[in-house]
Amino acid sequence: MNSKESPLYLNYSENERDSEIERLQKIEWDLLVIGGGITGAGIAREAAFRGLTVALLEMNDFAYGTSSGSSKLAHGGIRYLAQREFGLVREATTERNWLRDKAIPHLVRPLQFIYPIFSERNVGGRQLPRSKDSVRKIRFAAFLYDLLCGFHNYGSREVVKEKSLRELEPAFDSTGLVGAVLYYDTNLGDERLTIETIWDGLRTGLVCVVNYMAVTDLMLDSAVKICGVVAKNRIGPSDEAESIQVRAKAVVNATGVWTDRILEMGQKPEVKIIRSTKGVHIAVPRSKLPVNRAFGLRSLDDDRFFFVLPRNDWVLIGTTDTDFSGDPSECYCNSEDADYLRRTVNVLFPDAKIENDDLLGSYAALRPLVYEPGKSESEVSRKHLILERSDGLLTIVGGKLTTYRKMAEDLLLDHLKKWIKKGYPKFSTRKGLAKVPYTVALSLEDWKNSKVVRNSTLDSNILRHLYQQYGKGGLLILRNLEGKTQLIERLLTEYPTNVCPWILGEIDYIIRRECPVHLVDVLARRMEVAWLVHPKYQGKIAGRVAQLMTNILGWSEERKDAEIQQYINHVKRNSFFYEGEIATS
Ligand code: FAD
C-alpha cells in the first residue's frame, strides 16, 4: 500500500493485499480487531488515533455483515424513548450530530421525518385502529429528542394537522389524522461509512487491514492469556490457503452476529450472548412512491414501527424484525417480508399500489442483539455491551451504526486503559479525541467552490452523487477524468442520471484504492448499485465492471467469468420479486 500523492489518497488494490498479509505477520500489534463491520472499523480508527498499532482482519469483505444492510440512518432512535432508553437516545443523537456537522457531512445528510397519529378510521373498507400514541405524547417525545442532544438538531420540530399534511404530502392518505410530528434525523451510506472509517484509520500509518482473512483460532501464551490469532486467507484455491499467525497484545471480537463463534474458540461460553433478528428493506423508484419526506409508520398488521425513506430519487421501505437462527451469510428478503411492508404502505399511500414489478431491489441483514430472555424482538435493548474474558479476550456487541465511535471509545477508555497498569502500551486517554473530521470530509460549499467542480461539464445529478458518496475523494475522481474519456462513461444509460448517476471513473477509484477483491464487493459494498438497479440490467453492469477490474488488476478471462457469475448469483438471491433472465450482454 502506498500514498504517492497525499495521505488522503492511499493506493490499496487487490494487488497490494499480499504485501499487507506479510506486514500483518511482521510485528506484534498493540491491538488486533476481528471483524470489519462498523464496530471493528470504529475501534481500529479510535485506537490508531490514540497512538496504538492495529491489525484488522475481516473474513469476508469489509461491511459484509449488518453494516451494509441497515436502514442507512444516523439517528437517535426516537422510538426508544417509549422504552425509556434516554441514555441511548442522548448518546445516539449526540453522535449523529457529530457525524452530520463535522465528521463526514457529505455522507450524513439531514432528512425530515413525519410521524402521523390517527384516530380510528375506515380506509378502503378496512377499519384501521386508533393510534396508541397521542399528539401530546409525541410532541413531548420530539421535544425530548431535541433536548437530549442539547437542541443541536438540524431544523426545528413541529406539529401539523390534517390539512397541512395533505399539502405537504399529497400522496399520503391523511384521513382521520389527529396530528403529525415533523422532526429531523439523517440519511447515510452505511457501507461507505464503514469503508471511510477503516481508511481514516489506515491514513495514520499505524493500521494494517486485510479482508477475506478469517480468524479460525485464538493463540494463548504460557500464562493462558490471548497473544494473537490464527487466520486463513480465503483468496486463491482453498487447498493452497495457508494459515498465518498474527501476534497481538490485545484481541477484540467485533464480529456482530458471528460473536458466539469466536467465543467458542478456546473456551466454551456459558450462554449464547447473541440473539439475531432479521430486518429487510425493499427499494422502489421515488416516482412510484412520491414522498417529500421520510415517514415513521406503524404497521397495520402488528403496530410495529418502520420507515419509508427517500434517498435522492429512490425510496427505501423497511424494516422488519423477526427472530433468525439460520446461517448469517444466507439471509435474504422474501415475499412474505416484503408483503408485510407493502400491506401498510399500499393502504396509507393509496395510489402507490406497490407490486413485485415495481421493486428495484431488496436486502436483508441481521441485528446483533444481546440476548435478553423474555423480551420480544423489538423490545430488546440496542445498547452495546463489552465483555472481558479471563483469557483477556474483549468482546463488543450490540449498539448501533450511529454510535460506533462512542462504542470504540468505551472499549479503549473503560477497558484497555486499565491494562496500562499491567504493562500494556500507553495511549492517549483523552475523551473525544477522535471526534474530528474524517480526512475525506467536505462541505457542500467547498465542493461547489472547487475549481475542478466549477469546470466540470458532467451532469448535475452525477456531480451531486460524487459529492455525496465520496466527499474529497469525489474531487480526486473528477481530476482523474481529465483526458480519460472512457472513465466519463456512465455505468448504465438505460436510466436517466437521477436514478443512474454512476460513472466508470468512480469504479476506477474504488478498484485502485478501496481493495475490493470480488466484483460483488464493488457493486454491493462500495456502491449501492446491487440493490438500486433492477436485476434485468445487472448482467450488463457486471460485464462492464468486471472488464474494468480485469484491465486494472490483470484478471484472467476465467476469473472474470467466475466473478460475473458470483455477482449474478448474489443479485438472484436478493431478487425474490424477479423471475426473468439476467443477461450479461
Ligand atoms: P457487522 O457489520 O455484522 O460486522 C461483523 C463482521 O465480522 C462481518 O463483516 C463478518 O464477516 C466479520 N467476521 C465474522 N467472523 C469473523 C472471523 N472469524 N474472522 C474475521 N471476521 C469475521 N443502526 C443505525 O445506527 N442506524 C440504522 O439505520 C440502523 N438500521 C438497521 C437496520 C437493520 C435491518 C439492522 C439489522 C440493523 C440496523 N442498525 C442500524 C444497527 C447497525 O446496522 C448494527 O448495529 C451495526 O451495523 C453492527 O455492526 P458490526 O460491525 O457490529 O457487525
XYZ file of C-alpha atoms and ligand atoms in Angstrom:
638
model
C 0.000 0.000 0.000
C 1.376 3.434 -0.798
C 0.258 7.031 -0.676
C 2.139 8.716 -3.507
C 0.059 11.877 -3.828
C -1.000 12.738 -0.276
C -2.076 10.798 2.805
C -5.668 11.302 1.635
C -5.268 9.048 -1.336
C -3.931 5.666 -0.334
C -3.496 3.160 -3.128
C -4.719 -0.178 -1.881
C -5.964 -2.556 -4.562
C -6.210 -6.351 -4.552
C -2.645 -6.357 -5.916
C -1.311 -4.784 -2.710
C -3.131 -7.272 -0.481
C -0.325 -9.867 -0.350
C 2.175 -7.337 0.985
C -0.339 -6.332 3.660
C -0.630 -10.005 4.668
C 3.168 -10.076 5.050
C 3.054 -6.880 7.124
C 0.452 -8.494 9.388
C 2.962 -11.133 10.425
C 5.987 -8.859 10.934
C 5.209 -7.268 14.288
C 3.267 -7.876 17.455
C 0.294 -5.490 17.167
C -0.924 -3.486 20.144
C -4.489 -4.375 19.191
C -6.000 -6.930 16.837
C -9.611 -6.435 15.783
C -11.639 -9.372 14.446
C -14.426 -8.098 12.168
C -14.518 -5.354 9.537
C -18.037 -4.034 10.103
C -18.605 -0.557 11.517
C -17.829 -1.712 15.080
C -14.402 -3.110 14.162
C -13.727 -0.191 11.806
C -14.521 2.311 14.564
C -12.254 0.565 17.069
C -9.353 0.477 14.593
C -9.732 4.213 13.871
C -10.112 5.136 17.531
C -7.116 3.074 18.657
C -4.854 4.343 15.874
C -5.809 7.966 16.586
C -4.719 7.293 20.177
C -1.322 6.009 19.009
C -1.762 2.214 19.074
C -0.750 -0.110 16.241
C -3.780 -2.047 14.968
C -4.411 -5.089 12.776
C -7.958 -5.587 11.498
C -8.975 -8.924 9.960
C -12.242 -9.421 8.114
C -13.293 -12.900 6.958
C -15.378 -11.627 4.042
C -15.358 -8.158 2.577
C -15.408 -5.030 4.739
C -19.026 -4.198 5.684
C -20.086 -7.682 4.556
C -22.445 -8.194 7.521
C -25.024 -5.923 9.100
C -23.032 -2.790 8.307
C -24.175 -2.741 4.683
C -27.756 -3.840 5.386
C -29.083 -1.255 7.826
C -31.767 1.399 7.318
C -28.839 3.710 6.498
C -29.653 6.336 9.095
C -27.561 8.103 11.673
C -30.360 8.607 14.135
C -31.132 8.842 17.805
C -33.948 6.303 17.557
C -36.965 8.364 18.623
C -38.918 5.143 19.251
C -36.500 4.125 22.020
C -37.903 6.988 24.113
C -41.032 4.870 24.606
C -38.737 2.222 26.123
C -37.235 4.904 28.405
C -33.776 4.399 26.853
C -32.864 8.051 27.488
C -29.124 7.372 27.813
C -29.055 5.547 24.482
C -31.005 8.327 22.740
C -28.727 11.020 24.177
C -25.649 9.111 23.067
C -27.029 8.395 19.598
C -28.347 11.909 18.896
C -25.033 13.416 20.060
C -23.042 11.073 17.791
C -25.467 11.734 14.918
C -24.820 15.472 15.259
C -21.056 14.959 15.170
C -21.315 12.747 12.060
C -23.603 15.250 10.316
C -21.871 18.501 11.229
C -18.194 17.590 11.453
C -17.112 14.027 10.862
C -18.372 13.312 7.380
C -21.081 15.831 6.353
C -21.167 14.880 2.663
C -22.259 11.331 3.586
C -24.553 12.064 6.548
C -27.343 14.258 5.295
C -30.289 15.811 7.199
C -33.629 14.203 6.444
C -37.010 15.365 7.706
C -39.323 12.718 9.166
C -43.076 12.643 9.674
C -44.716 10.611 12.392
C -48.511 10.597 11.809
C -51.071 9.843 14.523
C -54.572 8.668 13.621
C -57.963 8.429 15.244
C -59.909 5.282 14.417
C -60.862 5.331 10.744
C -62.010 3.375 7.737
C -59.745 3.275 4.678
C -60.812 1.420 1.552
C -63.284 -0.685 3.541
C -60.663 -1.569 6.139
C -61.107 -0.415 9.718
C -57.789 0.976 10.933
C -57.030 1.010 14.642
C -56.644 4.211 16.614
C -53.021 5.166 17.180
C -51.819 4.287 20.663
C -49.804 7.496 20.774
C -51.376 10.894 21.337
C -50.203 14.150 19.743
C -49.250 15.431 23.201
C -47.142 12.390 23.892
C -45.389 12.528 20.539
C -44.890 16.294 20.720
C -43.211 15.736 24.094
C -41.118 12.879 22.644
C -39.927 15.167 19.822
C -39.067 17.851 22.391
C -37.122 15.303 24.474
C -35.377 14.088 21.309
C -34.019 17.593 20.731
C -33.361 18.237 24.416
C -31.227 15.102 24.754
C -28.830 16.373 22.076
C -28.634 19.848 23.609
C -31.035 21.279 20.978
C -28.394 20.861 18.296
C -30.699 19.074 15.914
C -30.946 20.265 12.325
C -34.090 22.393 11.765
C -36.968 22.617 14.212
C -39.702 20.167 15.136
C -43.351 20.995 14.539
C -46.825 19.501 14.737
C -49.134 19.750 11.735
C -52.815 18.996 11.236
C -54.570 17.029 8.522
C -54.948 19.905 6.025
C -51.293 20.894 6.207
C -50.106 17.314 5.904
C -52.232 16.876 2.769
C -50.423 19.854 1.259
C -47.007 18.675 2.369
C -47.508 15.047 1.364
C -50.289 14.694 -1.226
C -49.516 11.002 -1.808
C -50.281 10.156 1.824
C -53.865 9.441 2.902
C -54.307 11.780 5.875
C -57.956 10.860 6.555
C -58.545 10.616 10.285
C -55.239 12.223 11.152
C -55.149 13.675 14.651
C -51.796 15.292 14.019
C -48.324 14.613 12.693
C -44.982 15.473 14.216
C -42.155 16.605 11.966
C -38.589 16.151 13.167
C -35.085 15.630 11.736
C -32.633 12.728 11.564
C -30.111 11.857 8.840
C -29.573 9.580 5.837
C -26.212 7.992 5.117
C -24.456 5.222 3.203
C -23.616 2.541 5.770
C -21.162 0.650 3.557
C -19.329 3.872 2.718
C -19.251 4.940 6.353
C -17.591 1.619 7.199
C -15.038 1.877 4.375
C -14.225 5.519 5.125
C -13.832 4.733 8.841
C -11.338 1.962 8.072
C -9.466 4.156 5.595
C -9.370 7.057 8.058
C -7.574 4.724 10.460
C -5.276 3.480 7.677
C -4.112 7.011 6.957
C -2.433 7.189 10.377
C 0.085 4.616 9.097
C -0.467 2.576 12.274
C -3.127 0.244 10.900
C -2.996 -2.862 8.719
C -6.301 -4.201 7.365
C -6.940 -7.324 5.327
C -10.265 -8.549 4.001
C -11.059 -12.201 3.218
C -8.863 -13.202 6.163
C -10.871 -15.381 8.561
C -9.829 -15.814 12.169
C -10.030 -19.547 12.839
C -8.455 -19.804 16.286
C -7.106 -17.800 19.205
C -3.491 -18.153 20.393
C -2.715 -18.460 24.101
C 0.623 -17.793 25.818
C 2.102 -19.720 28.758
C 0.037 -17.625 31.193
C -3.126 -18.702 29.307
C -3.645 -15.172 28.010
C -4.559 -14.422 24.428
C -1.476 -13.409 22.461
C -2.808 -13.414 18.904
C -4.911 -15.286 16.375
C -4.631 -17.909 13.681
C -6.161 -16.741 10.411
C -6.825 -18.184 6.985
C -6.506 -16.329 3.705
C -9.744 -17.013 1.790
C -8.447 -15.812 -1.571
C -6.951 -18.293 -4.018
C -7.659 -22.007 -4.309
C -8.767 -23.346 -0.910
C -6.256 -26.227 -0.957
C -3.429 -23.688 -1.152
C -4.784 -21.463 1.606
C -2.300 -21.299 4.425
C -2.963 -20.372 7.996
C -0.955 -17.490 9.352
C -0.333 -16.377 12.900
C -0.825 -12.763 13.858
C 0.555 -11.720 17.234
C -1.122 -9.062 19.354
C -1.109 -7.683 22.887
C -4.910 -7.435 22.911
C -7.620 -9.013 20.778
C -11.143 -7.651 20.262
C -14.019 -9.726 18.980
C -16.197 -7.325 16.934
C -17.954 -9.894 14.783
C -21.609 -8.897 15.207
C -23.926 -11.857 14.721
C -20.872 -14.173 14.486
C -19.766 -13.239 18.050
C -20.628 -16.578 19.642
C -18.472 -18.430 17.084
C -15.370 -16.526 18.234
C -16.359 -17.041 21.869
C -16.490 -20.772 21.208
C -12.789 -20.667 20.280
C -10.548 -21.514 23.200
C -13.282 -21.569 25.782
C -16.918 -22.646 25.718
C -19.295 -19.807 26.509
C -21.629 -20.461 29.396
C -24.550 -18.981 27.483
C -25.012 -17.689 23.981
C -24.956 -13.920 24.091
C -26.267 -13.098 20.621
C -29.867 -13.032 19.538
C -30.123 -12.411 15.783
C -33.179 -10.772 14.335
C -33.682 -10.259 10.622
C -34.571 -6.906 9.082
C -35.316 -6.382 5.383
C -35.647 -3.382 3.085
C -37.186 -3.030 -0.351
C -36.340 -0.259 -2.826
C -38.712 1.431 -5.281
C -38.303 4.443 -7.588
C -39.455 7.662 -5.941
C -41.795 8.230 -8.880
C -43.719 5.170 -7.624
C -43.935 6.462 -4.045
C -43.677 10.256 -4.400
C -42.961 11.276 -0.805
C -41.300 14.580 0.017
C -40.056 13.477 3.433
C -39.358 10.296 5.338
C -42.177 8.655 7.301
C -42.094 6.702 10.543
C -45.162 4.470 10.336
C -46.837 1.819 12.436
C -47.653 -1.435 10.685
C -51.367 -2.094 10.294
C -50.638 -5.785 10.964
C -48.956 -5.563 14.368
C -48.358 -1.884 15.191
C -44.553 -2.271 14.744
C -42.606 0.845 13.750
C -40.986 1.006 10.300
C -39.730 3.643 7.861
C -40.379 4.975 4.386
C -37.062 6.626 3.477
C -36.490 8.775 0.391
C -32.879 8.710 -0.878
C -32.446 11.062 -3.807
C -34.725 9.539 -6.466
C -35.375 6.222 -4.756
C -37.380 5.208 -1.698
C -36.359 2.520 0.778
C -39.055 0.812 2.828
C -38.078 -1.076 5.963
C -37.538 -2.698 8.228
C -38.903 -5.900 9.713
C -37.786 -7.532 12.974
C -38.098 -11.319 13.140
C -36.015 -13.888 15.005
C -33.437 -15.629 12.775
C -31.488 -18.783 13.570
C -30.003 -19.846 10.199
C -26.553 -19.219 8.702
C -25.917 -15.435 8.932
C -24.420 -15.471 5.424
C -27.686 -16.813 3.978
C -30.182 -14.162 4.989
C -32.412 -12.655 2.296
C -35.634 -10.733 1.885
C -38.521 -12.976 0.788
C -42.004 -12.196 -0.469
C -43.527 -12.624 2.985
C -41.173 -9.955 4.403
C -41.961 -7.592 1.531
C -45.728 -8.191 1.772
C -45.647 -7.192 5.433
C -44.180 -3.800 4.477
C -46.296 -3.348 1.356
C -49.605 -4.034 3.091
C -49.349 -0.897 5.229
C -47.691 1.297 2.597
C -50.320 0.440 -0.027
C -53.114 1.447 2.379
C -51.530 4.676 3.601
C -50.355 5.679 0.096
C -53.394 4.504 -1.886
C -52.058 5.351 -5.339
C -48.740 3.570 -4.815
C -50.076 0.018 -5.309
C -46.576 -1.400 -4.996
C -46.286 -4.829 -6.611
C -43.326 -7.085 -7.299
C -42.881 -5.471 -10.723
C -42.256 -2.098 -9.084
C -39.348 -3.213 -6.939
C -35.772 -2.380 -7.898
C -34.060 -4.429 -5.252
C -34.120 -5.740 -1.724
C -31.664 -6.644 1.004
C -31.701 -8.235 4.430
C -29.444 -8.006 7.468
C -29.257 -9.360 10.975
C -29.249 -7.361 14.194
C -26.566 -8.476 16.612
C -28.701 -8.002 19.719
C -27.613 -9.007 23.174
C -29.828 -11.874 24.345
C -32.418 -10.765 26.928
C -34.689 -13.657 27.936
C -38.444 -12.986 27.903
C -38.306 -9.898 25.643
C -39.860 -9.614 22.170
C -37.585 -8.820 19.177
C -38.425 -5.104 19.132
C -38.118 -4.739 22.911
C -34.519 -5.973 23.134
C -32.218 -3.072 24.022
C -29.969 -1.609 21.323
C -27.324 -0.709 23.923
C -23.851 -2.134 23.440
C -22.093 -4.478 25.798
C -18.341 -5.001 26.353
C -17.179 -8.248 27.952
C -13.703 -9.183 29.144
C -12.937 -12.897 29.450
C -10.417 -14.377 31.882
C -8.005 -15.060 28.988
C -8.187 -11.365 28.062
C -10.445 -11.639 25.007
C -12.503 -8.464 24.682
C -15.911 -8.793 23.036
C -18.094 -5.903 21.944
C -21.675 -6.465 20.796
C -24.968 -4.693 20.203
C -25.130 -0.945 19.741
C -25.911 0.973 16.579
C -24.157 2.095 13.453
C -24.696 5.658 14.705
C -22.865 5.088 17.989
C -19.797 3.234 16.677
C -17.345 5.949 17.805
C -18.684 6.010 21.361
C -18.612 2.204 21.460
C -14.956 2.259 20.397
C -14.106 4.945 22.928
C -15.805 2.974 25.723
C -13.767 -0.096 24.814
C -10.498 1.834 24.963
C -11.157 4.071 27.942
C -13.259 1.788 30.155
C -11.354 -1.437 29.458
C -7.966 -1.228 27.700
C -6.935 1.821 29.740
C -6.947 -0.371 32.869
C -4.425 -2.674 31.181
C -1.797 0.116 31.050
C -1.038 -0.501 34.742
C -0.245 -4.110 33.849
C 2.274 -3.135 31.168
C 0.027 -2.537 28.128
C 1.426 0.221 25.837
C 0.458 3.722 26.945
C -2.020 5.509 24.703
C -3.751 8.846 24.758
C -6.792 8.617 27.042
C -8.393 11.984 26.309
C -12.167 11.748 25.918
C -13.482 12.712 22.486
C -10.001 12.620 20.922
C -11.231 11.028 17.681
C -14.212 13.409 17.392
C -12.530 15.170 14.483
C -13.498 15.407 10.806
C -12.627 12.490 8.540
C -9.868 13.210 6.044
C -12.381 12.906 3.180
C -14.915 15.246 4.857
C -16.016 18.076 2.598
C -18.720 20.716 2.966
C -21.088 21.313 0.074
C -19.838 24.879 -0.165
C -16.208 23.779 -0.527
C -17.256 21.221 -3.128
C -19.125 23.808 -5.189
C -16.257 26.291 -4.931
C -13.564 23.880 -6.012
C -12.094 24.565 -9.451
C -12.473 21.021 -10.724
C -16.219 21.059 -9.916
C -16.754 24.522 -11.386
C -15.008 23.461 -14.605
C -16.766 20.125 -14.854
C -19.190 19.520 -17.705
C -20.739 16.481 -16.021
C -24.490 16.335 -15.430
C -25.586 17.878 -12.101
C -27.025 14.543 -10.847
C -23.664 12.867 -11.390
C -21.863 15.679 -9.567
C -24.321 15.526 -6.657
C -23.776 11.788 -6.421
C -19.954 12.063 -6.485
C -20.058 14.648 -3.714
C -22.475 12.709 -1.509
C -20.671 9.409 -1.803
C -17.010 10.399 -1.804
C -16.534 13.957 -0.467
C -12.897 14.945 -1.138
C -12.491 11.599 -2.891
C -15.007 12.966 -5.444
C -12.556 15.767 -6.261
C -9.885 13.176 -6.983
C -12.301 11.206 -9.164
C -13.029 14.366 -11.173
C -9.327 15.237 -11.541
C -8.612 11.734 -12.704
C -11.199 12.017 -15.507
C -9.134 14.592 -17.355
C -8.081 13.150 -20.708
C -9.637 9.748 -19.979
C -12.864 9.670 -21.920
C -13.636 6.046 -21.021
C -13.886 6.963 -17.342
C -16.557 9.593 -18.035
C -18.839 6.889 -19.413
C -21.900 6.042 -17.378
C -22.349 2.594 -15.921
C -25.789 2.253 -17.482
C -27.527 4.558 -19.913
C -30.926 2.845 -19.834
C -31.925 5.056 -16.882
C -31.668 8.869 -16.634
C -28.860 10.294 -14.470
C -31.114 10.956 -11.465
C -31.616 7.221 -10.928
C -28.384 6.037 -12.506
C -25.638 8.540 -11.636
C -22.714 6.089 -11.555
C -19.718 6.582 -13.847
C -16.739 4.340 -14.594
C -14.392 6.938 -13.061
C -15.647 6.224 -9.545
C -15.321 2.493 -10.099
C -11.714 3.002 -11.195
C -11.142 4.942 -7.933
C -12.712 2.154 -5.847
C -10.746 -0.647 -7.521
C -7.397 1.105 -7.063
C -7.918 2.477 -3.565
C -10.511 0.551 -1.575
C -9.319 -3.040 -2.036
C -12.402 -4.767 -3.410
C -11.376 -8.349 -4.138
C -14.513 -9.515 -5.903
C -16.857 -7.834 -8.348
C -19.656 -8.065 -5.774
C -17.525 -6.058 -3.330
C -17.548 -3.090 -5.721
C -21.249 -3.168 -6.541
C -22.699 -4.169 -3.163
C -20.230 -2.874 -0.569
C -18.581 0.208 -2.090
C -21.614 1.356 -4.107
C -25.390 0.851 -3.837
C -25.773 -0.481 -7.380
C -26.610 -4.047 -6.306
C -29.975 -3.055 -4.827
C -30.816 0.240 -6.569
C -30.762 -1.104 -10.124
C -33.320 -3.617 -11.385
C -31.918 -7.165 -11.778
C -32.621 -7.188 -15.514
C -29.764 -4.687 -16.017
C -27.361 -6.260 -13.523
C -25.783 -8.683 -16.021
C -24.758 -5.854 -18.307
C -23.350 -3.892 -15.360
C -21.464 -6.959 -14.155
C -19.803 -7.358 -17.572
C -18.669 -3.724 -17.721
C -17.280 -3.560 -14.202
C -15.625 -6.976 -14.444
C -13.850 -5.782 -17.619
C -12.576 -2.696 -15.804
C -11.331 -4.873 -12.940
C -9.662 -7.186 -15.446
C -7.876 -4.230 -17.071
C -6.669 -2.776 -13.771
C -5.948 -5.924 -11.771
C -4.858 -8.247 -14.579
C -7.548 -10.883 -14.042
C -7.679 -13.880 -16.400
C -10.757 -14.400 -18.604
C -11.642 -17.392 -16.444
C -11.548 -15.301 -13.277
C -13.599 -12.565 -14.932
C -16.351 -15.034 -15.900
C -16.387 -16.552 -12.428
C -16.699 -13.107 -10.853
C -19.636 -12.223 -13.105
C -21.368 -15.468 -12.189
C -20.774 -14.925 -8.481
C -22.292 -11.442 -8.715
C -25.324 -12.620 -10.672
C -25.937 -15.283 -8.035
C -25.802 -12.545 -5.380
C -28.367 -10.490 -7.299
C -30.647 -13.502 -7.815
C -30.645 -14.376 -4.127
C -31.706 -10.829 -3.313
C -34.391 -10.589 -6.041
C -37.275 -12.798 -4.898
C -39.514 -10.474 -6.945
C -37.918 -11.154 -10.362
C -38.074 -14.405 -12.243
C -36.731 -13.179 -15.591
C -33.321 -13.651 -17.115
C -30.201 -11.729 -16.088
C -28.382 -11.479 -19.407
C -24.726 -10.476 -19.416
C -24.699 -8.518 -22.687
P -21.204 -6.488 11.251
O -21.387 -5.350 10.338
O -22.032 -7.682 11.006
O -19.670 -6.857 11.188
C -19.139 -8.054 11.726
C -18.071 -8.538 10.768
O -17.312 -9.579 11.373
C -18.639 -9.127 9.478
O -18.212 -8.347 8.381
C -18.104 -10.549 9.458
O -17.789 -11.010 8.160
C -16.875 -10.436 10.347
N -16.452 -11.707 10.922
C -17.234 -12.646 11.493
N -16.493 -13.699 11.891
C -15.208 -13.430 11.578
C -13.983 -14.150 11.696
N -13.950 -15.375 12.228
N -12.842 -13.576 11.248
C -12.861 -12.322 10.714
N -14.013 -11.621 10.538
C -15.169 -12.153 10.970
N -28.066 1.264 13.187
C -28.126 2.606 12.983
O -27.425 3.358 13.657
N -28.939 3.148 12.036
C -29.778 2.406 11.288
O -30.484 2.923 10.421
C -29.790 1.014 11.521
N -30.629 0.225 10.824
C -30.569 -1.116 10.971
C -31.406 -1.894 10.192
C -31.316 -3.270 10.249
C -32.228 -4.116 9.406
C -30.370 -3.870 11.098
C -30.251 -5.356 11.118
C -29.550 -3.105 11.910
C -29.644 -1.712 11.849
N -28.828 -0.890 12.625
C -28.874 0.455 12.463
C -27.822 -1.459 13.525
C -26.433 -1.473 12.863
O -26.531 -1.719 11.492
C -25.555 -2.530 13.522
O -25.532 -2.289 14.905
C -24.111 -2.482 13.000
O -24.048 -2.466 11.601
C -23.358 -3.697 13.530
O -22.044 -3.638 13.055
P -20.959 -4.726 13.480
O -19.661 -4.247 12.963
O -21.060 -4.953 14.941
O -21.421 -6.054 12.771
